GROMACS .gro file of C-alpha atoms in nm:
model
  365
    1UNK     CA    1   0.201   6.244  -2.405
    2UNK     CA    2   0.143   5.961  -2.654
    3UNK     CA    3  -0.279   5.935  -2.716
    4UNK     CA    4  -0.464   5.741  -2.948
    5UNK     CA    5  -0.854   5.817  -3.000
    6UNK     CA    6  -1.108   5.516  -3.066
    7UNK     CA    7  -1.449   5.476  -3.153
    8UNK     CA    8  -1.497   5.676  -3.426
    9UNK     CA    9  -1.451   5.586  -3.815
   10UNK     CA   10  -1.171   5.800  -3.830
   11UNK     CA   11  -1.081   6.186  -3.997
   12UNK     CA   12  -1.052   6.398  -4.140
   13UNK     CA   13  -1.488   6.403  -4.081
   14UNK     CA   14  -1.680   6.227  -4.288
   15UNK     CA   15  -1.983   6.089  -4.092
   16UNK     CA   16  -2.056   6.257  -3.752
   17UNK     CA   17  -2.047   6.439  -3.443
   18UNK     CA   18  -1.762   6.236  -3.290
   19UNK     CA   19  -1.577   6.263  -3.618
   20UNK     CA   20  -1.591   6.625  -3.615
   21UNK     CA   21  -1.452   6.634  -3.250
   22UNK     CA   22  -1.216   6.367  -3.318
   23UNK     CA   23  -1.047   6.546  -3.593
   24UNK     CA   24  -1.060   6.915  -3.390
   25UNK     CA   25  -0.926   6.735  -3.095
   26UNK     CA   26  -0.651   6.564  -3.264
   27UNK     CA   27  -0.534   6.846  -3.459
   28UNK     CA   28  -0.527   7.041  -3.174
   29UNK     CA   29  -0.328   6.842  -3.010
   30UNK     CA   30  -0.090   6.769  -3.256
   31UNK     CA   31  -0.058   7.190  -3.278
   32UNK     CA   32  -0.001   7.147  -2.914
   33UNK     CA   33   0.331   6.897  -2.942
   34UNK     CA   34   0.129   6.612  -2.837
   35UNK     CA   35   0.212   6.267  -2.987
   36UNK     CA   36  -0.142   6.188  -3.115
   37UNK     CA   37  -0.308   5.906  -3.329
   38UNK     CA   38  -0.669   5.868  -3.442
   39UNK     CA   39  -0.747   5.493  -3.561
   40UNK     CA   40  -0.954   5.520  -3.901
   41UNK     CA   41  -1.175   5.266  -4.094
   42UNK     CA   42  -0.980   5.105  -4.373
   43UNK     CA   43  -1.202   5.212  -4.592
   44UNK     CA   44  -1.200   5.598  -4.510
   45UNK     CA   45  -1.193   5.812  -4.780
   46UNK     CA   46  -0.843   5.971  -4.606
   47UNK     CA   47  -0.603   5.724  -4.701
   48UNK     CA   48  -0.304   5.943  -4.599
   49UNK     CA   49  -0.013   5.812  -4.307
   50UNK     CA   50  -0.086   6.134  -4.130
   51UNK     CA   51  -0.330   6.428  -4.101
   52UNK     CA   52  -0.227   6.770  -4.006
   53UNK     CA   53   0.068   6.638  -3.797
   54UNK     CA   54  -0.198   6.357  -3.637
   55UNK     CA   55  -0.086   6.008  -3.742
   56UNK     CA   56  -0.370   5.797  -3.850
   57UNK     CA   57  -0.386   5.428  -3.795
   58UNK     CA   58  -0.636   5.220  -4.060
   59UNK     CA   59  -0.783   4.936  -3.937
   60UNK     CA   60  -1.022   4.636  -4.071
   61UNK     CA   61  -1.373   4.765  -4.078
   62UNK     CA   62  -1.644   4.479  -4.195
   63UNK     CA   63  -1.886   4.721  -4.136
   64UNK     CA   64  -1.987   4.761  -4.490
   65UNK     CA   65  -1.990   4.389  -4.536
   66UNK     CA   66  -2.129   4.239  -4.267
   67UNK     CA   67  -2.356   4.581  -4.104
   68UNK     CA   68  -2.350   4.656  -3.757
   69UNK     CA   69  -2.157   4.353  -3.608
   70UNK     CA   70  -1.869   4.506  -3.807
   71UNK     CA   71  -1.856   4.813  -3.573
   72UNK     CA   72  -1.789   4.540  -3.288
   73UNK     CA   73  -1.502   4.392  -3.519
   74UNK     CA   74  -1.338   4.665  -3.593
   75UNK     CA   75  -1.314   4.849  -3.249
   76UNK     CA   76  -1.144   4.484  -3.170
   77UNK     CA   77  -0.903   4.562  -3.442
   78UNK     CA   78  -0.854   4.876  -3.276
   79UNK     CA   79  -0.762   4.780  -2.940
   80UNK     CA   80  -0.606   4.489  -3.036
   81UNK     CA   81  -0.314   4.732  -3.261
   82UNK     CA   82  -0.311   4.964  -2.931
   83UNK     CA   83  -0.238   4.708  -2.716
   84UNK     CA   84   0.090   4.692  -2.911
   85UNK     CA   85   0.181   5.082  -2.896
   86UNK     CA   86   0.245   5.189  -2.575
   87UNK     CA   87   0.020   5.453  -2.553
   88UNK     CA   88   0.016   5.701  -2.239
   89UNK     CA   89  -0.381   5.792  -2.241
   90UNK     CA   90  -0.628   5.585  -2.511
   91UNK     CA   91  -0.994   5.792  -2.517
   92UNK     CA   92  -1.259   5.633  -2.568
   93UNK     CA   93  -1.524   5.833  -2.778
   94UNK     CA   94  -1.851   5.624  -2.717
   95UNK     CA   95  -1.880   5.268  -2.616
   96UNK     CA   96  -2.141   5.091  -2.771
   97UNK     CA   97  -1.916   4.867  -2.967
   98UNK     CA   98  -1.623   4.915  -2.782
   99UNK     CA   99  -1.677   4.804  -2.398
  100UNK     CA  100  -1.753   4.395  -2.451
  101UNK     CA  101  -1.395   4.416  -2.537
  102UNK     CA  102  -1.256   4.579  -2.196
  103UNK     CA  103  -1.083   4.316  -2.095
  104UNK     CA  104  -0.864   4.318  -2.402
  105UNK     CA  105  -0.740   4.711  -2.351
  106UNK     CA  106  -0.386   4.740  -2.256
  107UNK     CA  107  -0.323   4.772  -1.900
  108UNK     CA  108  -0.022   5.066  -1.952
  109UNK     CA  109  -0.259   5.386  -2.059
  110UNK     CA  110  -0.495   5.558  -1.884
  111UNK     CA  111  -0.845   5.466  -2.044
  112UNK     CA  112  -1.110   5.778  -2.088
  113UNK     CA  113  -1.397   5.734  -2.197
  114UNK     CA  114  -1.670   5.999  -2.350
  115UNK     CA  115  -1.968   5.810  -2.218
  116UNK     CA  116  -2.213   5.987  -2.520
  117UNK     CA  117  -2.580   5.986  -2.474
  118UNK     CA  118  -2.833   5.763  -2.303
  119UNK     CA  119  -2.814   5.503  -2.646
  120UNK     CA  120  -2.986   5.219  -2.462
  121UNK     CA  121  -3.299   5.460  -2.474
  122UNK     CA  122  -3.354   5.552  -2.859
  123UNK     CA  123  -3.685   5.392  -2.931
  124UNK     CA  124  -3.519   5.271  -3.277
  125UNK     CA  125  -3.339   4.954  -3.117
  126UNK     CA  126  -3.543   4.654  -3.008
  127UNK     CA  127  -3.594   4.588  -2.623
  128UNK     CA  128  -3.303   4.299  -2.645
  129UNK     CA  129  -3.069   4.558  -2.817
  130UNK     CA  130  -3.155   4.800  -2.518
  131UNK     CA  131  -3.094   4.566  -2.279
  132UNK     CA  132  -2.713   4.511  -2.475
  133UNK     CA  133  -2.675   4.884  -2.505
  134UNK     CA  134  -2.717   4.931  -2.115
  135UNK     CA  135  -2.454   4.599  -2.070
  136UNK     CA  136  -2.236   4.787  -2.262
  137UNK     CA  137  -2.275   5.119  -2.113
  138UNK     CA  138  -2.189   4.940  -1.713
  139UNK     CA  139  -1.861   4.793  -1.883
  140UNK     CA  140  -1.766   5.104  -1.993
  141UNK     CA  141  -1.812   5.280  -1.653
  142UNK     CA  142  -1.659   4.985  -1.488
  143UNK     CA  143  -1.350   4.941  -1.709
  144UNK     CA  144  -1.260   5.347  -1.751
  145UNK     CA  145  -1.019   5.532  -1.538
  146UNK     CA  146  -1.204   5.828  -1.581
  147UNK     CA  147  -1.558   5.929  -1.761
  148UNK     CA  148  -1.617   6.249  -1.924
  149UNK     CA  149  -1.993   6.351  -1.977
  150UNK     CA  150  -2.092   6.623  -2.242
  151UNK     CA  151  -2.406   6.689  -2.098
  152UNK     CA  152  -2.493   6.771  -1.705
  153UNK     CA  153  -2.798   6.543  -1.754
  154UNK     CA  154  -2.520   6.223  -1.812
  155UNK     CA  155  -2.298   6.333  -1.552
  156UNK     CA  156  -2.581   6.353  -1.333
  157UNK     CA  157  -2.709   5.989  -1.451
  158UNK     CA  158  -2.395   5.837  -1.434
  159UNK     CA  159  -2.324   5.958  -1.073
  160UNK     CA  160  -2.714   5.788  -0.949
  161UNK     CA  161  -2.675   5.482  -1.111
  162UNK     CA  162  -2.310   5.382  -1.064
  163UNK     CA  163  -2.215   5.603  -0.790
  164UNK     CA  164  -1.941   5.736  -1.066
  165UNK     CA  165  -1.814   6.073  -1.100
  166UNK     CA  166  -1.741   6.216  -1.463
  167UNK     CA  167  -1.631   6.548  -1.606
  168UNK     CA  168  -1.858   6.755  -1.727
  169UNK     CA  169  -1.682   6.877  -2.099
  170UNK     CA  170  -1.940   7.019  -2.339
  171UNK     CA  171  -1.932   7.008  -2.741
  172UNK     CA  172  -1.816   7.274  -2.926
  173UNK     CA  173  -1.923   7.452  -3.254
  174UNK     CA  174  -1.815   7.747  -3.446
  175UNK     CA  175  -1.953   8.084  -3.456
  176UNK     CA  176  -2.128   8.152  -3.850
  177UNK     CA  177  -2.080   8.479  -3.945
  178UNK     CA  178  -2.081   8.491  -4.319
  179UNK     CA  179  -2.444   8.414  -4.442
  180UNK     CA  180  -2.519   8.401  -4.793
  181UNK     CA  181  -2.903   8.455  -4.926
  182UNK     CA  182  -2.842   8.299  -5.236
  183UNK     CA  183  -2.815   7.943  -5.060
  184UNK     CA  184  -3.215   7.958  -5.032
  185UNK     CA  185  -3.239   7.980  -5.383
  186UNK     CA  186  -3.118   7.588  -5.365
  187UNK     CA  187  -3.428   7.497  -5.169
  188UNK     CA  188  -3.701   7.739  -5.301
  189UNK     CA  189  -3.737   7.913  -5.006
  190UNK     CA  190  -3.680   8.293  -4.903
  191UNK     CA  191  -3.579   8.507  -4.633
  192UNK     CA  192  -3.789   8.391  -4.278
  193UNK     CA  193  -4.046   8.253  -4.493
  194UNK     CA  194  -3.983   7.900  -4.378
  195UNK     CA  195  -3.973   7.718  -4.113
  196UNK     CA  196  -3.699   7.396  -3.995
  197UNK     CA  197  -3.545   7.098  -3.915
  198UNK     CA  198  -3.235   6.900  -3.920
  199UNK     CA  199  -3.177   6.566  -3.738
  200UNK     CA  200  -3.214   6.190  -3.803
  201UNK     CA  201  -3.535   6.072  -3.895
  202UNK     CA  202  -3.601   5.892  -3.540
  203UNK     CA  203  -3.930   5.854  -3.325
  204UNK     CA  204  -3.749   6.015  -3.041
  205UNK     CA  205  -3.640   6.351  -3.240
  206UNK     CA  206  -4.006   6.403  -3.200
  207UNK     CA  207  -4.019   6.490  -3.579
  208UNK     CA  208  -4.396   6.339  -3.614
  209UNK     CA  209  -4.488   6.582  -3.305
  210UNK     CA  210  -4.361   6.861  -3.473
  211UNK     CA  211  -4.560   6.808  -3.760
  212UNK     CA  212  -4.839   6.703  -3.582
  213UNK     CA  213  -4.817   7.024  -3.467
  214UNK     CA  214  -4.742   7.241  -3.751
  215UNK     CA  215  -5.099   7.071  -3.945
  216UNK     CA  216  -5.305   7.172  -3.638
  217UNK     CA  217  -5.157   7.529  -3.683
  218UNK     CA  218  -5.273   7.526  -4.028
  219UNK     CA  219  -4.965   7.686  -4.084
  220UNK     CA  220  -4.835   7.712  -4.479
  221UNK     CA  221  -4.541   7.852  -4.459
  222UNK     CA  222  -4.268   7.571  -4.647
  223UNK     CA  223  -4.102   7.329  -4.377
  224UNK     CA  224  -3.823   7.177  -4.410
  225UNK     CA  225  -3.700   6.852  -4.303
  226UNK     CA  226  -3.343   6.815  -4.344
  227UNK     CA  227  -3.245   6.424  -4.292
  228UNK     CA  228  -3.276   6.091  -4.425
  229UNK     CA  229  -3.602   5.988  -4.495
  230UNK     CA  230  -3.533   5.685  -4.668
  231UNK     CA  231  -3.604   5.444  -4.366
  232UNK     CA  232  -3.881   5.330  -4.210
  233UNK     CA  233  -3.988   5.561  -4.002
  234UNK     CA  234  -3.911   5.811  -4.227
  235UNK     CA  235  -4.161   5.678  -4.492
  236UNK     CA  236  -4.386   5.681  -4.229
  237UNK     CA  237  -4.360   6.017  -4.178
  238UNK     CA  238  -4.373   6.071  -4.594
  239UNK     CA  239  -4.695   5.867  -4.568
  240UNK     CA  240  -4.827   6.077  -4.299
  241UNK     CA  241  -4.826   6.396  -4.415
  242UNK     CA  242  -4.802   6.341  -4.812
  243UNK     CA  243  -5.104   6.606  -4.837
  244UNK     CA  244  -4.949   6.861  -4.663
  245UNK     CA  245  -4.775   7.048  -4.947
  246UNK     CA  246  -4.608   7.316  -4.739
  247UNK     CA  247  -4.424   7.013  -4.535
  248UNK     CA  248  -4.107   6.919  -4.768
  249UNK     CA  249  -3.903   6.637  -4.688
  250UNK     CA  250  -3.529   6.777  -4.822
  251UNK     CA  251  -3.356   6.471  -4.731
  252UNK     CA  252  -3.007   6.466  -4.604
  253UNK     CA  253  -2.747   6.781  -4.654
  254UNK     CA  254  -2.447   6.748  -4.568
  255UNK     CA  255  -2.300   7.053  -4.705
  256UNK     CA  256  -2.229   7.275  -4.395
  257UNK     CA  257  -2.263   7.608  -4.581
  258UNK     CA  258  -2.592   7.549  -4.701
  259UNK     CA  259  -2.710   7.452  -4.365
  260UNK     CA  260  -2.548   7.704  -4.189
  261UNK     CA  261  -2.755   7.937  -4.377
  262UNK     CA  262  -3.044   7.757  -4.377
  263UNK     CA  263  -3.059   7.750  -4.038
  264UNK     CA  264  -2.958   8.149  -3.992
  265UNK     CA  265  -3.257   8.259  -4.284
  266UNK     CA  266  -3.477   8.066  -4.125
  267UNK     CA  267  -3.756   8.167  -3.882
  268UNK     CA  268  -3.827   7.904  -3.647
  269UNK     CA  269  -3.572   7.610  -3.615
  270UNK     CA  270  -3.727   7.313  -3.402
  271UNK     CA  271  -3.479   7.090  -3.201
  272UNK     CA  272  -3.665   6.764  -3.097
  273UNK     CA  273  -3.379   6.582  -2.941
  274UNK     CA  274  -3.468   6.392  -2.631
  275UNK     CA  275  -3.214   6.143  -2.579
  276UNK     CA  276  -2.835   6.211  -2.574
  277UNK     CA  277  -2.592   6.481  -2.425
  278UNK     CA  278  -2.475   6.829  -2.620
  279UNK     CA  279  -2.612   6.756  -2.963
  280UNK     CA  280  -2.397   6.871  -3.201
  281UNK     CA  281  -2.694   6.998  -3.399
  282UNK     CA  282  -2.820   7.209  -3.126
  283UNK     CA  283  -2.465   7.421  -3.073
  284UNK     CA  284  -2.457   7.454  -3.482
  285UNK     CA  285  -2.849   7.628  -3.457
  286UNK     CA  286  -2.701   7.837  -3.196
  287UNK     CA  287  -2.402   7.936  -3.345
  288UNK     CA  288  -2.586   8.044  -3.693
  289UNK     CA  289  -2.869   8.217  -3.494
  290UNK     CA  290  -3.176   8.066  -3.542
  291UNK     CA  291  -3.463   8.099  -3.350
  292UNK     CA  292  -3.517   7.789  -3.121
  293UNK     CA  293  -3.806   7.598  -3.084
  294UNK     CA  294  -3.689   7.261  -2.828
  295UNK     CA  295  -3.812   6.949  -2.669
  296UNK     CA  296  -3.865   7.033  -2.337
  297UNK     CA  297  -3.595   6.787  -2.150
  298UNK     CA  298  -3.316   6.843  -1.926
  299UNK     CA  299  -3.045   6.771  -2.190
  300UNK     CA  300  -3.173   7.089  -2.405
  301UNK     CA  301  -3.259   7.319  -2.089
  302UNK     CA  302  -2.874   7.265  -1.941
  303UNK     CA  303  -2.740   7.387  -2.314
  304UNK     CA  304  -3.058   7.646  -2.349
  305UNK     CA  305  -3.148   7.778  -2.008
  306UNK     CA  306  -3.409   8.071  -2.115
  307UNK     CA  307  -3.292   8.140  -2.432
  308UNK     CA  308  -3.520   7.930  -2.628
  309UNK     CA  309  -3.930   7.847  -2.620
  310UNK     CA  310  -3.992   7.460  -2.517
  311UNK     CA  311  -4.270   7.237  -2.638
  312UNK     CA  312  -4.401   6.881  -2.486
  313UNK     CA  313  -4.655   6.785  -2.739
  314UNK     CA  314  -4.828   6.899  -3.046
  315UNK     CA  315  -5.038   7.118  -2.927
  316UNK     CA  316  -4.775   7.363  -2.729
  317UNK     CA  317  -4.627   7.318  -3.096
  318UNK     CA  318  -4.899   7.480  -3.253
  319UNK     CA  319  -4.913   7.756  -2.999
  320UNK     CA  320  -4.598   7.863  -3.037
  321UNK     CA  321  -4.613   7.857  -3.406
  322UNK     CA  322  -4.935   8.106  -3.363
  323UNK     CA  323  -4.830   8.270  -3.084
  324UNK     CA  324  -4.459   8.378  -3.094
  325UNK     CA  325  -4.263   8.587  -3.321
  326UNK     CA  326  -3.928   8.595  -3.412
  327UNK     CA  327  -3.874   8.985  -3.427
  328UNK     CA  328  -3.978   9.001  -3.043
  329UNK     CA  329  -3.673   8.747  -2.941
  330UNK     CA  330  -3.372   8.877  -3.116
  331UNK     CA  331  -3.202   8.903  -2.781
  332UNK     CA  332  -3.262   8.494  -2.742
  333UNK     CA  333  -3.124   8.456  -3.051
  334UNK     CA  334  -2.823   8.679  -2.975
  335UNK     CA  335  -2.745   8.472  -2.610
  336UNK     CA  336  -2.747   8.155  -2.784
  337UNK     CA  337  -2.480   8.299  -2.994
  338UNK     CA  338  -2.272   8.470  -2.749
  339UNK     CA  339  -2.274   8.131  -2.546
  340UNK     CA  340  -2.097   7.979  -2.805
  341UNK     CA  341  -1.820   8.203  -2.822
  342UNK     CA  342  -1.795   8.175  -2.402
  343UNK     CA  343  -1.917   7.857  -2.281
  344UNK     CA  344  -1.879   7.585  -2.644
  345UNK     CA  345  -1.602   7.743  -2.796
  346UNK     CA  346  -1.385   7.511  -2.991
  347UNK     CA  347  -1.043   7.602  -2.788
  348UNK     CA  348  -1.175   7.578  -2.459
  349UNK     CA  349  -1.345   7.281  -2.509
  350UNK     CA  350  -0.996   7.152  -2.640
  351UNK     CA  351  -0.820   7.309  -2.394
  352UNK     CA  352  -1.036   7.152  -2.100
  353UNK     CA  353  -0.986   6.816  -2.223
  354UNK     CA  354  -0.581   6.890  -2.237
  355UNK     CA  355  -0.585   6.953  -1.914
  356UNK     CA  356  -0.778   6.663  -1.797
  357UNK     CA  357  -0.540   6.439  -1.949
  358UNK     CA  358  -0.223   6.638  -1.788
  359UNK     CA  359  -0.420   6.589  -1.479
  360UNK     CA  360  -0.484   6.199  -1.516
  361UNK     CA  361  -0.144   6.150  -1.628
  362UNK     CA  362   0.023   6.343  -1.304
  363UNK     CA  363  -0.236   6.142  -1.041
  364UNK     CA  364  -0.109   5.778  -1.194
  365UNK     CA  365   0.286   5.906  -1.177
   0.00000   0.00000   0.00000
């Protein structure tokens, strides 16, 4: 088969969650005698022809001129060099910036599309963006052959509102076996003495709960937020709890070692996702064993089940800070890292979406 993969800025993974998939997918492909290109941002730091036997494509990216009207540019770019290609299958990862273009995708390949996370409902984009984001998302469903959810909670949503079916493929992550104490020493911090979390600075990663509930607690053990805080809401947060000493925003880390380990040292990880499919972040806790403290949603409780402890507000947040201990849920720790070697393993979630494609590809013969 000849595939291309869109909508992300390209690998090897520099930036994100569909990066990382993107360049696992393609590689495995590639390993699998698959004709395979990934389009990349022009400006990618990879500025090589070809990746690991996956051919890369650069294309035009304004983005870093222009802002977020550039992502809309160059997925035209993209589609506009596939339409000259001849591909067999083109997937889709995403369509935010992608679908207003649908009617420009070449008619030859099979189009797949990873329909992501709910994006029309992160509190971050202004009611007229929302409204733009859920356009978007109904062009995508309507202009795909075929939808693949990561999450039951989209496949689910996807089937109500557009009567749609999707397949269910999951994320995948990496079992971390190789911790290294030393790490800590990086963030002042020591063996379960501390307390964490990583994810975007964003209203609805219920961050300001967390903390909310971590001050009632009058806990003062360190915590650590791992992400951006330079933005808006995450000077609000700075503002917030300034006199709270034992709350420490880290800022972003992108080295995967250190979080890794920070994540398996620590001794309660919090997961305040509520909008979205797998998170990536989520499978990563899992896979380094930490002890899981989540937003009590569907998305988390399909990837979770009754291997974690859930929280609505910030008072359940402070109860389970006072209340549960890590030493009594070792076997919760040890499921969530078993499930990632049987259920969000890297080579079956590869392997599923192999065999989707050999599937499409034999129904439209």
């Amino acid at each position: 088969m000849k595939i291309a993969i869109l909508g992300t800025r390209g690998v090897p993974n520099h930036y994100g969650g569909f990066e990382q998939f993107a360049e696992y997918f393609s590689v495995y492909l590639a390993e699998n005698e698959q004709e395979v290109y990934v389009y990349n941002s022009h400006n990618h730091p990879y500025q090589e022809k070809t990746f690991k036997g996956v051919n890369i494509l650069h294309q035009y990216d304004p983005e870093f001129k222009i802002g977020t009207a550039g992502q809309f540019m160059y997925d035209l770019n993209c589609i506009l060099d596939a339409r000259k290609r001849n591909f067999d299958i083109i997937l889709q990862l995403g369509y935010t910036s992608s679908s207003v273009w649908y009617k420009l995708l070449p008619k030859k390949p099979i189009i797949i599309t990873n329909m992501d996370g709910l994006e029309w409902k992160r509190t971050k984009y202004a009611k007229p963006v929302q409204k733009v984001l859920q356009l978007a998302e109904k062009l995508a469903v309507k202009s795909s052959d075929y939808l693949i959810s990561d999450s039951i909670g989209i496949q689910k949503y996807i089937l109500e509102k557009y009567n749609k079916a999707s397949t269910y493929i999951a994320y995948g992550a990496h079992q971390f076996s190789n911790p290294n104490i030393s790490i800590l020493d990086n963030y002042e911090v020591s063996l379960e003495n501390y307390n964490l979390i990583i994810a975007r600075l964003e209203p609805e990663n219920n961050i300001e709960t967390i903390l909310d509930g971590i001050v009632f607690s009058y806990e003062k053990m360190p915590f650590l937020v791992i992400g951006n805080h330079n933005t808006n809401f995450g000077n609000y947060l700075k503002e917030k709890f300034k006199n709270y000493s034992n709350i420490r925003f880290i800022g972003a880390v992108y080295n995967q070692e250190h979080l890794d380990n920070l994540r398996w040292f620590s001794n309660f990880y919090f997961h305040g996702h509520s909008v979205g499919g797998t998170n990536p972040s989520l499978l990563e806790a899992m896979a380094s064993k930490a002890f899981i403290f989540a937003h009590n949603n569907d998305f988390n409780k399909a990837i979770l089940g009754e291997n974690a402890y859930y929280f609505s507000n910030a008072e359940e947040v402070k109860n389970l800070t006072l209340k549960i201990k890590k030493n009594d849920n070792l076997h919760l720790i040890q499921n969530n890292f078993d499930a990632i070697e049987s259920e969000f393993n890297w080579d079956k979630i590869n392997g599923k979406y192999l065999q989707l494609f050999k599937n499409c590809l034999s129904e439209n013969q």
